[in-house]
């Protein structure tokens, strides 16, 4: 379904209106400045990489694969938490978009919408998703290291080849992976403004929401806690 102009929103209060005007002007300046410098295909690639339509099939496939079900329980736990957090992110972003209903930039072109709330700009769903993933992996570094060790112990060929190729042990591999994912999350978030999909404040709000979701899932709604609570209620 192609993007259509949403209905006009109510006028904001004067102070908020000034902030929105500044946000709009800064966002357009960044977008117009980046156009002749950064190839659009690169920004589109970052957009696709952070899309939920790509994340969910890959994460679910890995979660159901023998790689996590039998080879690495640590990887299965990590993927379960990522899937749960991504679902929570969809709910929060959709609810906030519906409540705020800030229109997207007028120069946003060639965008396909998945849900009706995707008409709205605030907050950025891509930014919240990628920052949740990066934040959660950073918090879960010990579990990630355990998953890598389990995969190496099980002699998973591609894991051995990859770690030997970069000459990393388990700890260095975790740090490198977290750095790569964090860099990807930052680049994807910035690309939302440069591509013209969002305003700067949309991206800041989305990134902040993603980090909060990572803390929420890591501390309270993780797979281990939920499984323990379920078993204690059963017995």
mmCIF file with all atom_site columns, C-alpha atoms in Angstrom:
data_model
loop_
_atom_site.group_PDB
_atom_site.id
_atom_site.type_symbol
_atom_site.label_atom_id
_atom_site.label_alt_id
_atom_site.label_comp_id
_atom_site.label_asym_id
_atom_site.label_entity_id
_atom_site.label_seq_id
_atom_site.pdbx_PDB_ins_code
_atom_site.Cartn_x
_atom_site.Cartn_y
_atom_site.Cartn_z
_atom_site.occupancy
_atom_site.B_iso_or_equiv
_atom_site.pdbx_formal_charge
_atom_site.auth_seq_id
_atom_site.auth_comp_id
_atom_site.auth_asym_id
_atom_site.auth_atom_id
_atom_site.pdbx_PDB_model_num
ATOM 1   C CA . UNK A 1 1   ? 0.000  0.000   0.000  1.00 0.00 ? 1   UNK A CA 1
ATOM 2   C CA . UNK A 1 2   ? 1.526  3.330   -1.038 1.00 0.00 ? 2   UNK A CA 1
ATOM 3   C CA . UNK A 1 3   ? 1.945  6.269   1.302  1.00 0.00 ? 3   UNK A CA 1
ATOM 4   C CA . UNK A 1 4   ? -0.975 8.704   1.383  1.00 0.00 ? 4   UNK A CA 1
ATOM 5   C CA . UNK A 1 5   ? -1.213 12.090  3.032  1.00 0.00 ? 5   UNK A CA 1
ATOM 6   C CA . UNK A 1 6   ? -2.765 11.753  6.509  1.00 0.00 ? 6   UNK A CA 1
ATOM 7   C CA . UNK A 1 7   ? -5.570 14.071  7.584  1.00 0.00 ? 7   UNK A CA 1
ATOM 8   C CA . UNK A 1 8   ? -4.484 17.444  9.043  1.00 0.00 ? 8   UNK A CA 1
ATOM 9   C CA . UNK A 1 9   ? -3.644 17.369  12.744 1.00 0.00 ? 9   UNK A CA 1
ATOM 10  C CA . UNK A 1 10  ? -4.757 19.879  15.372 1.00 0.00 ? 10  UNK A CA 1
ATOM 11  C CA . UNK A 1 11  ? -2.492 22.896  15.897 1.00 0.00 ? 11  UNK A CA 1
ATOM 12  C CA . UNK A 1 12  ? -0.020 22.415  18.796 1.00 0.00 ? 12  UNK A CA 1
ATOM 13  C CA . UNK A 1 13  ? 0.487  24.945  21.643 1.00 0.00 ? 13  UNK A CA 1
ATOM 14  C CA . UNK A 1 14  ? 2.754  27.943  20.794 1.00 0.00 ? 14  UNK A CA 1
ATOM 15  C CA . UNK A 1 15  ? 5.934  26.704  22.566 1.00 0.00 ? 15  UNK A CA 1
ATOM 16  C CA . UNK A 1 16  ? 5.554  23.185  21.206 1.00 0.00 ? 16  UNK A CA 1
ATOM 17  C CA . UNK A 1 17  ? 4.829  24.719  17.801 1.00 0.00 ? 17  UNK A CA 1
ATOM 18  C CA . UNK A 1 18  ? 8.166  26.582  17.881 1.00 0.00 ? 18  UNK A CA 1
ATOM 19  C CA . UNK A 1 19  ? 10.015 23.410  18.822 1.00 0.00 ? 19  UNK A CA 1
ATOM 20  C CA . UNK A 1 20  ? 8.303  21.544  15.997 1.00 0.00 ? 20  UNK A CA 1
ATOM 21  C CA . UNK A 1 21  ? 9.269  24.313  13.558 1.00 0.00 ? 21  UNK A CA 1
ATOM 22  C CA . UNK A 1 22  ? 12.917 24.113  14.650 1.00 0.00 ? 22  UNK A CA 1
ATOM 23  C CA . UNK A 1 23  ? 12.839 20.318  14.402 1.00 0.00 ? 23  UNK A CA 1
ATOM 24  C CA . UNK A 1 24  ? 11.280 20.538  10.939 1.00 0.00 ? 24  UNK A CA 1
ATOM 25  C CA . UNK A 1 25  ? 13.840 23.086  9.696  1.00 0.00 ? 25  UNK A CA 1
ATOM 26  C CA . UNK A 1 26  ? 16.847 21.179  11.063 1.00 0.00 ? 26  UNK A CA 1
ATOM 27  C CA . UNK A 1 27  ? 15.553 17.885  9.688  1.00 0.00 ? 27  UNK A CA 1
ATOM 28  C CA . UNK A 1 28  ? 14.998 19.334  6.212  1.00 0.00 ? 28  UNK A CA 1
ATOM 29  C CA . UNK A 1 29  ? 18.459 20.919  6.244  1.00 0.00 ? 29  UNK A CA 1
ATOM 30  C CA . UNK A 1 30  ? 20.086 17.600  7.107  1.00 0.00 ? 30  UNK A CA 1
ATOM 31  C CA . UNK A 1 31  ? 18.012 15.780  4.484  1.00 0.00 ? 31  UNK A CA 1
ATOM 32  C CA . UNK A 1 32  ? 18.752 18.268  1.685  1.00 0.00 ? 32  UNK A CA 1
ATOM 33  C CA . UNK A 1 33  ? 22.452 18.468  2.571  1.00 0.00 ? 33  UNK A CA 1
ATOM 34  C CA . UNK A 1 34  ? 22.859 14.677  2.514  1.00 0.00 ? 34  UNK A CA 1
ATOM 35  C CA . UNK A 1 35  ? 21.101 14.110  -0.810 1.00 0.00 ? 35  UNK A CA 1
ATOM 36  C CA . UNK A 1 36  ? 24.015 14.925  -3.145 1.00 0.00 ? 36  UNK A CA 1
ATOM 37  C CA . UNK A 1 37  ? 26.590 13.350  -0.828 1.00 0.00 ? 37  UNK A CA 1
ATOM 38  C CA . UNK A 1 38  ? 25.208 10.029  0.434  1.00 0.00 ? 38  UNK A CA 1
ATOM 39  C CA . UNK A 1 39  ? 23.873 7.588   -2.208 1.00 0.00 ? 39  UNK A CA 1
ATOM 40  C CA . UNK A 1 40  ? 20.164 6.954   -1.770 1.00 0.00 ? 40  UNK A CA 1
ATOM 41  C CA . UNK A 1 41  ? 20.660 3.217   -2.270 1.00 0.00 ? 41  UNK A CA 1
ATOM 42  C CA . UNK A 1 42  ? 22.884 3.150   0.836  1.00 0.00 ? 42  UNK A CA 1
ATOM 43  C CA . UNK A 1 43  ? 20.179 4.835   2.925  1.00 0.00 ? 43  UNK A CA 1
ATOM 44  C CA . UNK A 1 44  ? 17.581 2.452   1.491  1.00 0.00 ? 44  UNK A CA 1
ATOM 45  C CA . UNK A 1 45  ? 19.794 -0.524  2.375  1.00 0.00 ? 45  UNK A CA 1
ATOM 46  C CA . UNK A 1 46  ? 19.961 0.663   5.979  1.00 0.00 ? 46  UNK A CA 1
ATOM 47  C CA . UNK A 1 47  ? 16.182 1.116   5.933  1.00 0.00 ? 47  UNK A CA 1
ATOM 48  C CA . UNK A 1 48  ? 15.630 -2.457  4.751  1.00 0.00 ? 48  UNK A CA 1
ATOM 49  C CA . UNK A 1 49  ? 18.131 -3.842  7.271  1.00 0.00 ? 49  UNK A CA 1
ATOM 50  C CA . UNK A 1 50  ? 16.157 -2.340  10.160 1.00 0.00 ? 50  UNK A CA 1
ATOM 51  C CA . UNK A 1 51  ? 12.722 -3.296  8.869  1.00 0.00 ? 51  UNK A CA 1
ATOM 52  C CA . UNK A 1 52  ? 10.597 -5.591  11.014 1.00 0.00 ? 52  UNK A CA 1
ATOM 53  C CA . UNK A 1 53  ? 9.605  -7.529  7.894  1.00 0.00 ? 53  UNK A CA 1
ATOM 54  C CA . UNK A 1 54  ? 13.221 -8.665  7.683  1.00 0.00 ? 54  UNK A CA 1
ATOM 55  C CA . UNK A 1 55  ? 14.005 -8.977  11.401 1.00 0.00 ? 55  UNK A CA 1
ATOM 56  C CA . UNK A 1 56  ? 11.077 -11.163 12.425 1.00 0.00 ? 56  UNK A CA 1
ATOM 57  C CA . UNK A 1 57  ? 11.473 -13.915 9.771  1.00 0.00 ? 57  UNK A CA 1
ATOM 58  C CA . UNK A 1 58  ? 15.225 -14.174 10.422 1.00 0.00 ? 58  UNK A CA 1
ATOM 59  C CA . UNK A 1 59  ? 14.871 -14.204 14.217 1.00 0.00 ? 59  UNK A CA 1
ATOM 60  C CA . UNK A 1 60  ? 12.004 -16.727 14.174 1.00 0.00 ? 60  UNK A CA 1
ATOM 61  C CA . UNK A 1 61  ? 13.885 -18.989 11.736 1.00 0.00 ? 61  UNK A CA 1
ATOM 62  C CA . UNK A 1 62  ? 16.971 -18.979 13.970 1.00 0.00 ? 62  UNK A CA 1
ATOM 63  C CA . UNK A 1 63  ? 14.841 -19.533 17.074 1.00 0.00 ? 63  UNK A CA 1
ATOM 64  C CA . UNK A 1 64  ? 13.203 -22.618 15.550 1.00 0.00 ? 64  UNK A CA 1
ATOM 65  C CA . UNK A 1 65  ? 16.366 -23.968 13.922 1.00 0.00 ? 65  UNK A CA 1
ATOM 66  C CA . UNK A 1 66  ? 18.406 -26.866 15.407 1.00 0.00 ? 66  UNK A CA 1
ATOM 67  C CA . UNK A 1 67  ? 21.175 -24.328 15.948 1.00 0.00 ? 67  UNK A CA 1
ATOM 68  C CA . UNK A 1 68  ? 19.308 -22.891 18.931 1.00 0.00 ? 68  UNK A CA 1
ATOM 69  C CA . UNK A 1 69  ? 16.957 -25.727 19.906 1.00 0.00 ? 69  UNK A CA 1
ATOM 70  C CA . UNK A 1 70  ? 19.683 -28.348 20.468 1.00 0.00 ? 70  UNK A CA 1
ATOM 71  C CA . UNK A 1 71  ? 23.122 -26.819 19.911 1.00 0.00 ? 71  UNK A CA 1
ATOM 72  C CA . UNK A 1 72  ? 22.991 -23.605 21.933 1.00 0.00 ? 72  UNK A CA 1
ATOM 73  C CA . UNK A 1 73  ? 20.389 -23.024 24.682 1.00 0.00 ? 73  UNK A CA 1
ATOM 74  C CA . UNK A 1 74  ? 22.043 -19.658 25.302 1.00 0.00 ? 74  UNK A CA 1
ATOM 75  C CA . UNK A 1 75  ? 21.312 -18.572 21.743 1.00 0.00 ? 75  UNK A CA 1
ATOM 76  C CA . UNK A 1 76  ? 17.705 -19.761 22.083 1.00 0.00 ? 76  UNK A CA 1
ATOM 77  C CA . UNK A 1 77  ? 17.218 -17.705 25.256 1.00 0.00 ? 77  UNK A CA 1
ATOM 78  C CA . UNK A 1 78  ? 18.763 -14.652 23.598 1.00 0.00 ? 78  UNK A CA 1
ATOM 79  C CA . UNK A 1 79  ? 16.570 -14.958 20.502 1.00 0.00 ? 79  UNK A CA 1
ATOM 80  C CA . UNK A 1 80  ? 13.453 -15.443 22.638 1.00 0.00 ? 80  UNK A CA 1
ATOM 81  C CA . UNK A 1 81  ? 14.212 -12.206 24.479 1.00 0.00 ? 81  UNK A CA 1
ATOM 82  C CA . UNK A 1 82  ? 14.872 -10.340 21.221 1.00 0.00 ? 82  UNK A CA 1
ATOM 83  C CA . UNK A 1 83  ? 11.573 -11.547 19.752 1.00 0.00 ? 83  UNK A CA 1
ATOM 84  C CA . UNK A 1 84  ? 9.647  -10.621 22.880 1.00 0.00 ? 84  UNK A CA 1
ATOM 85  C CA . UNK A 1 85  ? 11.229 -7.182  22.976 1.00 0.00 ? 85  UNK A CA 1
ATOM 86  C CA . UNK A 1 86  ? 10.538 -6.589  19.299 1.00 0.00 ? 86  UNK A CA 1
ATOM 87  C CA . UNK A 1 87  ? 6.847  -7.422  19.838 1.00 0.00 ? 87  UNK A CA 1
ATOM 88  C CA . UNK A 1 88  ? 6.716  -5.036  22.812 1.00 0.00 ? 88  UNK A CA 1
ATOM 89  C CA . UNK A 1 89  ? 8.380  -2.405  20.625 1.00 0.00 ? 89  UNK A CA 1
ATOM 90  C CA . UNK A 1 90  ? 5.722  -2.822  17.922 1.00 0.00 ? 90  UNK A CA 1
ATOM 91  C CA . UNK A 1 91  ? 2.977  -2.295  20.510 1.00 0.00 ? 91  UNK A CA 1
ATOM 92  C CA . UNK A 1 92  ? 4.572  0.764   22.116 1.00 0.00 ? 92  UNK A CA 1
ATOM 93  C CA . UNK A 1 93  ? 5.467  2.443   18.820 1.00 0.00 ? 93  UNK A CA 1
ATOM 94  C CA . UNK A 1 94  ? 2.044  1.776   17.318 1.00 0.00 ? 94  UNK A CA 1
ATOM 95  C CA . UNK A 1 95  ? 0.283  3.134   20.409 1.00 0.00 ? 95  UNK A CA 1
ATOM 96  C CA . UNK A 1 96  ? 2.399  6.309   20.563 1.00 0.00 ? 96  UNK A CA 1
ATOM 97  C CA . UNK A 1 97  ? 2.017  6.940   16.826 1.00 0.00 ? 97  UNK A CA 1
ATOM 98  C CA . UNK A 1 98  ? -1.750 6.607   17.158 1.00 0.00 ? 98  UNK A CA 1
ATOM 99  C CA . UNK A 1 99  ? -1.867 8.996   20.127 1.00 0.00 ? 99  UNK A CA 1
ATOM 100 C CA . UNK A 1 100 ? 0.531  11.668  18.794 1.00 0.00 ? 100 UNK A CA 1
ATOM 101 C CA . UNK A 1 101 ? -0.322 11.488  15.067 1.00 0.00 ? 101 UNK A CA 1
ATOM 102 C CA . UNK A 1 102 ? 2.514  13.663  13.820 1.00 0.00 ? 102 UNK A CA 1
ATOM 103 C CA . UNK A 1 103 ? 2.564  13.694  9.998  1.00 0.00 ? 103 UNK A CA 1
ATOM 104 C CA . UNK A 1 104 ? 5.704  12.551  8.229  1.00 0.00 ? 104 UNK A CA 1
ATOM 105 C CA . UNK A 1 105 ? 7.895  15.088  6.368  1.00 0.00 ? 105 UNK A CA 1
ATOM 106 C CA . UNK A 1 106 ? 6.255  16.420  3.216  1.00 0.00 ? 106 UNK A CA 1
ATOM 107 C CA . UNK A 1 107 ? 9.368  15.429  1.227  1.00 0.00 ? 107 UNK A CA 1
ATOM 108 C CA . UNK A 1 108 ? 9.043  11.770  2.251  1.00 0.00 ? 108 UNK A CA 1
ATOM 109 C CA . UNK A 1 109 ? 8.660  9.891   -1.040 1.00 0.00 ? 109 UNK A CA 1
ATOM 110 C CA . UNK A 1 110 ? 8.358  6.289   -2.258 1.00 0.00 ? 110 UNK A CA 1
ATOM 111 C CA . UNK A 1 111 ? 7.469  4.777   1.079  1.00 0.00 ? 111 UNK A CA 1
ATOM 112 C CA . UNK A 1 112 ? 5.349  1.662   1.477  1.00 0.00 ? 112 UNK A CA 1
ATOM 113 C CA . UNK A 1 113 ? 3.295  1.249   4.618  1.00 0.00 ? 113 UNK A CA 1
ATOM 114 C CA . UNK A 1 114 ? 2.712  -1.974  6.555  1.00 0.00 ? 114 UNK A CA 1
ATOM 115 C CA . UNK A 1 115 ? 0.196  -0.695  9.103  1.00 0.00 ? 115 UNK A CA 1
ATOM 116 C CA . UNK A 1 116 ? -2.186 2.273   9.166  1.00 0.00 ? 116 UNK A CA 1
ATOM 117 C CA . UNK A 1 117 ? -0.190 3.953   11.962 1.00 0.00 ? 117 UNK A CA 1
ATOM 118 C CA . UNK A 1 118 ? 2.829  4.041   9.643  1.00 0.00 ? 118 UNK A CA 1
ATOM 119 C CA . UNK A 1 119 ? 1.272  7.215   8.211  1.00 0.00 ? 119 UNK A CA 1
ATOM 120 C CA . UNK A 1 120 ? 2.526  8.919   11.348 1.00 0.00 ? 120 UNK A CA 1
ATOM 121 C CA . UNK A 1 121 ? 6.071  9.976   12.072 1.00 0.00 ? 121 UNK A CA 1
ATOM 122 C CA . UNK A 1 122 ? 6.554  10.080  15.855 1.00 0.00 ? 122 UNK A CA 1
ATOM 123 C CA . UNK A 1 123 ? 8.395  8.057   17.082 1.00 0.00 ? 123 UNK A CA 1
ATOM 124 C CA . UNK A 1 124 ? 10.650 6.328   14.562 1.00 0.00 ? 124 UNK A CA 1
ATOM 125 C CA . UNK A 1 125 ? 9.935  2.603   14.632 1.00 0.00 ? 125 UNK A CA 1
ATOM 126 C CA . UNK A 1 126 ? 13.187 1.750   12.855 1.00 0.00 ? 126 UNK A CA 1
ATOM 127 C CA . UNK A 1 127 ? 15.197 3.693   15.445 1.00 0.00 ? 127 UNK A CA 1
ATOM 128 C CA . UNK A 1 128 ? 13.416 2.079   18.380 1.00 0.00 ? 128 UNK A CA 1
ATOM 129 C CA . UNK A 1 129 ? 13.870 -1.422  16.938 1.00 0.00 ? 129 UNK A CA 1
ATOM 130 C CA . UNK A 1 130 ? 17.563 -1.179  16.070 1.00 0.00 ? 130 UNK A CA 1
ATOM 131 C CA . UNK A 1 131 ? 18.421 0.600   19.328 1.00 0.00 ? 131 UNK A CA 1
ATOM 132 C CA . UNK A 1 132 ? 16.521 -2.061  21.272 1.00 0.00 ? 132 UNK A CA 1
ATOM 133 C CA . UNK A 1 133 ? 18.534 -4.770  19.528 1.00 0.00 ? 133 UNK A CA 1
ATOM 134 C CA . UNK A 1 134 ? 21.845 -2.977  20.093 1.00 0.00 ? 134 UNK A CA 1
ATOM 135 C CA . UNK A 1 135 ? 21.025 -2.097  23.701 1.00 0.00 ? 135 UNK A CA 1
ATOM 136 C CA . UNK A 1 136 ? 19.842 -5.579  24.550 1.00 0.00 ? 136 UNK A CA 1
ATOM 137 C CA . UNK A 1 137 ? 22.888 -7.274  23.015 1.00 0.00 ? 137 UNK A CA 1
ATOM 138 C CA . UNK A 1 138 ? 25.131 -4.897  24.950 1.00 0.00 ? 138 UNK A CA 1
ATOM 139 C CA . UNK A 1 139 ? 23.368 -5.736  28.219 1.00 0.00 ? 139 UNK A CA 1
ATOM 140 C CA . UNK A 1 140 ? 23.371 -9.451  27.358 1.00 0.00 ? 140 UNK A CA 1
ATOM 141 C CA . UNK A 1 141 ? 27.088 -9.703  26.544 1.00 0.00 ? 141 UNK A CA 1
ATOM 142 C CA . UNK A 1 142 ? 27.658 -12.574 29.038 1.00 0.00 ? 142 UNK A CA 1
ATOM 143 C CA . UNK A 1 143 ? 24.788 -14.603 27.537 1.00 0.00 ? 143 UNK A CA 1
ATOM 144 C CA . UNK A 1 144 ? 26.050 -13.815 24.037 1.00 0.00 ? 144 UNK A CA 1
ATOM 145 C CA . UNK A 1 145 ? 29.509 -15.018 25.005 1.00 0.00 ? 145 UNK A CA 1
ATOM 146 C CA . UNK A 1 146 ? 28.009 -18.217 26.426 1.00 0.00 ? 146 UNK A CA 1
ATOM 147 C CA . UNK A 1 147 ? 26.072 -18.807 23.198 1.00 0.00 ? 147 UNK A CA 1
ATOM 148 C CA . UNK A 1 148 ? 29.231 -18.380 21.109 1.00 0.00 ? 148 UNK A CA 1
ATOM 149 C CA . UNK A 1 149 ? 31.116 -20.791 23.383 1.00 0.00 ? 149 UNK A CA 1
ATOM 150 C CA . UNK A 1 150 ? 28.322 -23.370 23.056 1.00 0.00 ? 150 UNK A CA 1
ATOM 151 C CA . UNK A 1 151 ? 28.390 -23.072 19.269 1.00 0.00 ? 151 UNK A CA 1
ATOM 152 C CA . UNK A 1 152 ? 32.174 -23.499 19.221 1.00 0.00 ? 152 UNK A CA 1
ATOM 153 C CA . UNK A 1 153 ? 32.016 -26.455 21.600 1.00 0.00 ? 153 UNK A CA 1
ATOM 154 C CA . UNK A 1 154 ? 29.415 -28.097 19.345 1.00 0.00 ? 154 UNK A CA 1
ATOM 155 C CA . UNK A 1 155 ? 31.838 -27.607 16.441 1.00 0.00 ? 155 UNK A CA 1
ATOM 156 C CA . UNK A 1 156 ? 29.476 -25.486 14.374 1.00 0.00 ? 156 UNK A CA 1
ATOM 157 C CA . UNK A 1 157 ? 31.596 -25.055 11.271 1.00 0.00 ? 157 UNK A CA 1
ATOM 158 C CA . UNK A 1 158 ? 30.690 -21.545 10.175 1.00 0.00 ? 158 UNK A CA 1
ATOM 159 C CA . UNK A 1 159 ? 31.210 -20.182 13.725 1.00 0.00 ? 159 UNK A CA 1
ATOM 160 C CA . UNK A 1 160 ? 34.698 -21.715 13.908 1.00 0.00 ? 160 UNK A CA 1
ATOM 161 C CA . UNK A 1 161 ? 35.601 -20.386 10.473 1.00 0.00 ? 161 UNK A CA 1
ATOM 162 C CA . UNK A 1 162 ? 34.310 -16.906 11.285 1.00 0.00 ? 162 UNK A CA 1
ATOM 163 C CA . UNK A 1 163 ? 36.160 -16.656 14.606 1.00 0.00 ? 163 UNK A CA 1
ATOM 164 C CA . UNK A 1 164 ? 39.348 -18.041 13.071 1.00 0.00 ? 164 UNK A CA 1
ATOM 165 C CA . UNK A 1 165 ? 39.050 -15.605 10.182 1.00 0.00 ? 165 UNK A CA 1
ATOM 166 C CA . UNK A 1 166 ? 38.953 -12.555 12.458 1.00 0.00 ? 166 UNK A CA 1
ATOM 167 C CA . UNK A 1 167 ? 41.337 -14.200 14.972 1.00 0.00 ? 167 UNK A CA 1
ATOM 168 C CA . UNK A 1 168 ? 39.003 -13.558 17.921 1.00 0.00 ? 168 UNK A CA 1
ATOM 169 C CA . UNK A 1 169 ? 38.379 -15.537 21.042 1.00 0.00 ? 169 UNK A CA 1
ATOM 170 C CA . UNK A 1 170 ? 34.898 -15.570 22.618 1.00 0.00 ? 170 UNK A CA 1
ATOM 171 C CA . UNK A 1 171 ? 35.277 -12.331 24.590 1.00 0.00 ? 171 UNK A CA 1
ATOM 172 C CA . UNK A 1 172 ? 36.727 -10.325 21.725 1.00 0.00 ? 172 UNK A CA 1
ATOM 173 C CA . UNK A 1 173 ? 34.089 -11.706 19.374 1.00 0.00 ? 173 UNK A CA 1
ATOM 174 C CA . UNK A 1 174 ? 31.316 -10.479 21.689 1.00 0.00 ? 174 UNK A CA 1
ATOM 175 C CA . UNK A 1 175 ? 32.855 -7.000  21.952 1.00 0.00 ? 175 UNK A CA 1
ATOM 176 C CA . UNK A 1 176 ? 33.297 -6.829  18.189 1.00 0.00 ? 176 UNK A CA 1
ATOM 177 C CA . UNK A 1 177 ? 29.723 -7.981  17.540 1.00 0.00 ? 177 UNK A CA 1
ATOM 178 C CA . UNK A 1 178 ? 28.289 -5.434  19.990 1.00 0.00 ? 178 UNK A CA 1
ATOM 179 C CA . UNK A 1 179 ? 30.374 -2.686  18.346 1.00 0.00 ? 179 UNK A CA 1
ATOM 180 C CA . UNK A 1 180 ? 29.181 -3.646  14.855 1.00 0.00 ? 180 UNK A CA 1
ATOM 181 C CA . UNK A 1 181 ? 25.518 -3.852  15.889 1.00 0.00 ? 181 UNK A CA 1
ATOM 182 C CA . UNK A 1 182 ? 25.737 -0.537  17.784 1.00 0.00 ? 182 UNK A CA 1
ATOM 183 C CA . UNK A 1 183 ? 27.309 1.161   14.756 1.00 0.00 ? 183 UNK A CA 1
ATOM 184 C CA . UNK A 1 184 ? 24.595 -0.276  12.528 1.00 0.00 ? 184 UNK A CA 1
ATOM 185 C CA . UNK A 1 185 ? 21.898 0.959   14.914 1.00 0.00 ? 185 UNK A CA 1
ATOM 186 C CA . UNK A 1 186 ? 23.376 4.477   14.955 1.00 0.00 ? 186 UNK A CA 1
ATOM 187 C CA . UNK A 1 187 ? 23.752 4.574   11.153 1.00 0.00 ? 187 UNK A CA 1
ATOM 188 C CA . UNK A 1 188 ? 20.216 3.262   10.599 1.00 0.00 ? 188 UNK A CA 1
ATOM 189 C CA . UNK A 1 189 ? 18.738 5.804   13.018 1.00 0.00 ? 189 UNK A CA 1
ATOM 190 C CA . UNK A 1 190 ? 20.567 8.705   11.361 1.00 0.00 ? 190 UNK A CA 1
ATOM 191 C CA . UNK A 1 191 ? 19.528 7.462   7.926  1.00 0.00 ? 191 UNK A CA 1
ATOM 192 C CA . UNK A 1 192 ? 15.853 7.939   8.836  1.00 0.00 ? 192 UNK A CA 1
ATOM 193 C CA . UNK A 1 193 ? 16.357 11.710  8.847  1.00 0.00 ? 193 UNK A CA 1
ATOM 194 C CA . UNK A 1 194 ? 18.699 11.753  5.834  1.00 0.00 ? 194 UNK A CA 1
ATOM 195 C CA . UNK A 1 195 ? 16.259 9.651   3.809  1.00 0.00 ? 195 UNK A CA 1
ATOM 196 C CA . UNK A 1 196 ? 13.423 12.010  4.670  1.00 0.00 ? 196 UNK A CA 1
ATOM 197 C CA . UNK A 1 197 ? 11.320 9.441   6.537  1.00 0.00 ? 197 UNK A CA 1
ATOM 198 C CA . UNK A 1 198 ? 11.431 11.179  9.928  1.00 0.00 ? 198 UNK A CA 1
ATOM 199 C CA . UNK A 1 199 ? 12.276 14.346  11.804 1.00 0.00 ? 199 UNK A CA 1
ATOM 200 C CA . UNK A 1 200 ? 15.212 14.502  14.222 1.00 0.00 ? 200 UNK A CA 1
ATOM 201 C CA . UNK A 1 201 ? 12.988 14.378  17.322 1.00 0.00 ? 201 UNK A CA 1
ATOM 202 C CA . UNK A 1 202 ? 11.221 11.287  15.983 1.00 0.00 ? 202 UNK A CA 1
ATOM 203 C CA . UNK A 1 203 ? 14.557 9.495   15.806 1.00 0.00 ? 203 UNK A CA 1
ATOM 204 C CA . UNK A 1 204 ? 15.730 10.674  19.232 1.00 0.00 ? 204 UNK A CA 1
ATOM 205 C CA . UNK A 1 205 ? 12.445 9.563   20.786 1.00 0.00 ? 205 UNK A CA 1
ATOM 206 C CA . UNK A 1 206 ? 12.549 6.213   18.978 1.00 0.00 ? 206 UNK A CA 1
ATOM 207 C CA . UNK A 1 207 ? 16.149 5.526   19.998 1.00 0.00 ? 207 UNK A CA 1
ATOM 208 C CA . UNK A 1 208 ? 15.395 6.426   23.626 1.00 0.00 ? 208 UNK A CA 1
ATOM 209 C CA . UNK A 1 209 ? 12.342 4.169   23.606 1.00 0.00 ? 209 UNK A CA 1
ATOM 210 C CA . UNK A 1 210 ? 14.424 1.297   22.217 1.00 0.00 ? 210 UNK A CA 1
ATOM 211 C CA . UNK A 1 211 ? 17.014 1.630   24.993 1.00 0.00 ? 211 UNK A CA 1
ATOM 212 C CA . UNK A 1 212 ? 14.263 1.705   27.646 1.00 0.00 ? 212 UNK A CA 1
ATOM 213 C CA . UNK A 1 213 ? 12.710 -1.413  26.113 1.00 0.00 ? 213 UNK A CA 1
ATOM 214 C CA . UNK A 1 214 ? 16.102 -3.160  26.235 1.00 0.00 ? 214 UNK A CA 1
ATOM 215 C CA . UNK A 1 215 ? 16.378 -2.371  29.952 1.00 0.00 ? 215 UNK A CA 1
ATOM 216 C CA . UNK A 1 216 ? 12.786 -3.523  30.546 1.00 0.00 ? 216 UNK A CA 1
ATOM 217 C CA . UNK A 1 217 ? 13.241 -6.853  28.788 1.00 0.00 ? 217 UNK A CA 1
ATOM 218 C CA . UNK A 1 218 ? 16.688 -7.481  30.277 1.00 0.00 ? 218 UNK A CA 1
ATOM 219 C CA . UNK A 1 219 ? 15.623 -6.775  33.848 1.00 0.00 ? 219 UNK A CA 1
ATOM 220 C CA . UNK A 1 220 ? 12.041 -8.055  34.020 1.00 0.00 ? 220 UNK A CA 1
ATOM 221 C CA . UNK A 1 221 ? 10.581 -9.600  30.862 1.00 0.00 ? 221 UNK A CA 1
ATOM 222 C CA . UNK A 1 222 ? 13.380 -11.926 29.833 1.00 0.00 ? 222 UNK A CA 1
ATOM 223 C CA . UNK A 1 223 ? 12.863 -15.558 28.887 1.00 0.00 ? 223 UNK A CA 1
ATOM 224 C CA . UNK A 1 224 ? 14.389 -16.947 32.094 1.00 0.00 ? 224 UNK A CA 1
ATOM 225 C CA . UNK A 1 225 ? 12.214 -14.852 34.421 1.00 0.00 ? 225 UNK A CA 1
ATOM 226 C CA . UNK A 1 226 ? 9.020  -15.565 32.522 1.00 0.00 ? 226 UNK A CA 1
ATOM 227 C CA . UNK A 1 227 ? 9.763  -19.307 32.376 1.00 0.00 ? 227 UNK A CA 1
ATOM 228 C CA . UNK A 1 228 ? 10.532 -19.404 36.117 1.00 0.00 ? 228 UNK A CA 1
ATOM 229 C CA . UNK A 1 229 ? 7.338  -17.529 36.970 1.00 0.00 ? 229 UNK A CA 1
ATOM 230 C CA . UNK A 1 230 ? 5.296  -19.823 34.740 1.00 0.00 ? 230 UNK A CA 1
ATOM 231 C CA . UNK A 1 231 ? 6.753  -22.970 36.310 1.00 0.00 ? 231 UNK A CA 1
ATOM 232 C CA . UNK A 1 232 ? 6.298  -21.657 39.858 1.00 0.00 ? 232 UNK A CA 1
ATOM 233 C CA . UNK A 1 233 ? 2.642  -20.910 39.113 1.00 0.00 ? 233 UNK A CA 1
ATOM 234 C CA . UNK A 1 234 ? 2.153  -24.399 37.693 1.00 0.00 ? 234 UNK A CA 1
ATOM 235 C CA . UNK A 1 235 ? 3.657  -26.155 40.696 1.00 0.00 ? 235 UNK A CA 1
#
